[in-house]
């Protein structure tokens, strides 16, 4: 039987941030993830905003952690070589009723210690954001709302954790937990058992299922779906800021913002569902995005959509972010209710949990040889002509463009496959280096990416999967 000190269940933003945080200590840490790759479920299908917490419910753990997390991103993203931009958000009001809501929103921000929210006049907002509906009456500016590459964020956290000795058991599902004398002893998986002293449940939508293995499921989780459009980089109507509607009781509403890579992101919906696997998009949801976002940005051109997707927020019932340890079950940490701000607060949740474990008596001496930084794959398209020439001279594969939409080279794809926790699937390559993320969505480069994955891994092309087992992309030879 495998043995480790700490098992983290789930390699989404929360599990990956935890893995990196715990890798700073002299501990043996194992992450068990049911998917074939790190990056989670909700963590790869969200609005990709690093929130300030201006609108969180004051006095809650969520508010505390999201507010604490935001300032950490400059250093983390620099250390891990992840794209991150503090572009700021605007919250325009279009009628008197919305104008009357602004002071309460600003006051809530102050209660959450987000002191840099500012009023803006209609003229100021229109200067900042020329595509805004000219009927705007005024609004708020939240300067530290930021955007990130959510895929690379999780991947980089996990990679750095692995470089610091964390083991990742991918494509491995937790199916039970054993306890003895009031303490956890073993994680049972579909690939065998792992003996451990500590278990951290970071299973997102399925955290209630994991909690049920130890009788700590005094809550349940339902999915709240959010559908989105991604628009082509060349769309004529673009925004400079994250443009947010005045929130309602149910949702922060549908926004429009640039992505880290120059596309426009429009959405999401907020639909309460029952099926935790239903990530479909539908006409009704997409039309509701169009109707709502046009009120703020009348010229938004949804015909420039290159893809649509949906993500599922883990709605805890009763609601709220909870991080629990138990007197009658030593060594077990239950994280639940990581819902709409989990991408942001993951890094603070990780520090909070590490502290909780150490306070509870876990022996954790800091490492003296912790590797703080990670070097990402070169962004070929963003290099100068001299830098490109230098890279190609070192490795000719950087001269072979595979994904024409995003100008992604064979060298980048090989790096994505061959680095720590490298890509094993077509989606894995896409999320690491963006091959297939462009206008044609992999129509041209897909077959070539399959060939490269097969060659680099020494497998047959028909074994290459889109993502998880059973998603092989080729069915056989035609000729
Ligand atoms: C539409 C939408 C928009 C959002 N926008 C934002 C935003 O702009 N900013 C922000 O901060 N947050 C946002 N969020 C929230 C954020 O995406 C989530 O809170 C966060 O990603 C949750 O991370 P996680 O690690 O808890 O969950 P996940 O990413 O879902 O990861 C959980 C992992 O656990 C694994 N797992 C589950 N069960 C098992 C098992 N039995 N065995 C092994 N592994 C298991 C899963 O496979 C998964 O990989 C948004 C969410 C959605 C859906």
XYZ file of C-alpha atoms and ligand atoms in Angstrom, residues 9-10 12-14 32-35 40-43 45-49 51 172-174 202-204 206 210 226 228 268 311-313 338-344, ligand 1:
93
model
C -8.569 15.144 -2.962
C -9.002 17.201 -6.149
C -8.647 22.177 -9.162
C -7.562 25.666 -8.127
C -8.038 24.838 -4.448
C -5.573 12.342 -5.973
C -7.537 13.591 -8.980
C -10.183 11.675 -10.925
C -9.539 13.576 -14.163
C -10.180 20.896 -11.954
C -13.710 21.236 -13.200
C -15.087 24.664 -12.154
C -11.530 25.950 -12.248
C -14.758 27.076 -16.859
C -15.232 30.419 -15.146
C -14.949 34.154 -15.769
C -11.200 34.131 -14.983
C -11.440 37.198 -12.763
C -11.810 39.470 -7.504
C -7.652 8.138 -9.934
C -11.009 8.433 -8.187
C -11.442 8.477 -4.418
C -10.965 19.815 -2.077
C -13.338 17.978 -4.416
C -15.416 21.015 -5.449
C -18.305 16.487 -5.203
C -16.360 12.771 -0.171
C -22.907 29.553 -15.968
C -20.466 31.901 -21.720
C -22.268 33.895 -17.442
C -19.139 25.850 -15.939
C -20.794 24.614 -12.771
C -20.490 26.551 -9.523
C -16.135 27.225 -2.717
C -18.559 28.777 -5.170
C -18.222 31.986 -7.170
C -14.881 33.327 -5.971
C -12.903 30.103 -5.628
C -10.415 30.818 -8.372
C -9.426 33.941 -6.463
C -19.626 30.220 -14.365
C -18.574 30.419 -13.315
C -17.901 31.640 -13.216
C -16.941 31.831 -12.206
N -16.174 32.957 -12.198
C -15.197 33.104 -11.271
C -14.331 34.226 -11.307
O -14.374 35.053 -12.217
N -13.425 34.373 -10.315
C -13.319 33.469 -9.306
O -12.516 33.691 -8.400
N -14.071 32.350 -9.280
C -15.001 32.146 -10.249
N -15.774 31.025 -10.260
C -15.618 30.052 -9.184
C -14.403 29.180 -9.363
O -14.277 28.737 -10.687
C -14.537 27.986 -8.416
O -14.940 28.410 -7.144
C -13.206 27.260 -8.272
O -12.698 26.956 -9.546
C -13.388 26.010 -7.443
O -12.168 25.316 -7.422
P -12.116 23.876 -6.773
O -10.714 23.441 -6.809
O -12.825 23.925 -5.466
O -13.075 22.984 -7.690
P -12.798 22.247 -9.078
O -12.074 23.071 -10.032
O -14.136 21.741 -9.531
O -11.874 21.036 -8.682
C -12.321 19.950 -7.917
C -11.604 18.724 -8.398
O -11.942 17.617 -7.563
C -11.956 16.464 -8.377
N -12.725 15.396 -7.733
C -14.048 15.414 -7.434
N -14.405 14.225 -6.888
C -13.296 13.467 -6.840
C -13.035 12.130 -6.410
N -14.002 11.344 -5.904
N -11.779 11.652 -6.525
C -10.778 12.431 -7.047
N -10.984 13.693 -7.490
C -12.222 14.209 -7.384
C -12.594 16.946 -9.664
O -12.313 16.085 -10.747
C -11.984 18.325 -9.826
O -10.840 18.290 -10.633
C -16.701 30.795 -11.267
C -17.344 29.562 -11.405
C -18.224 29.355 -12.444
C -18.813 28.000 -12.652
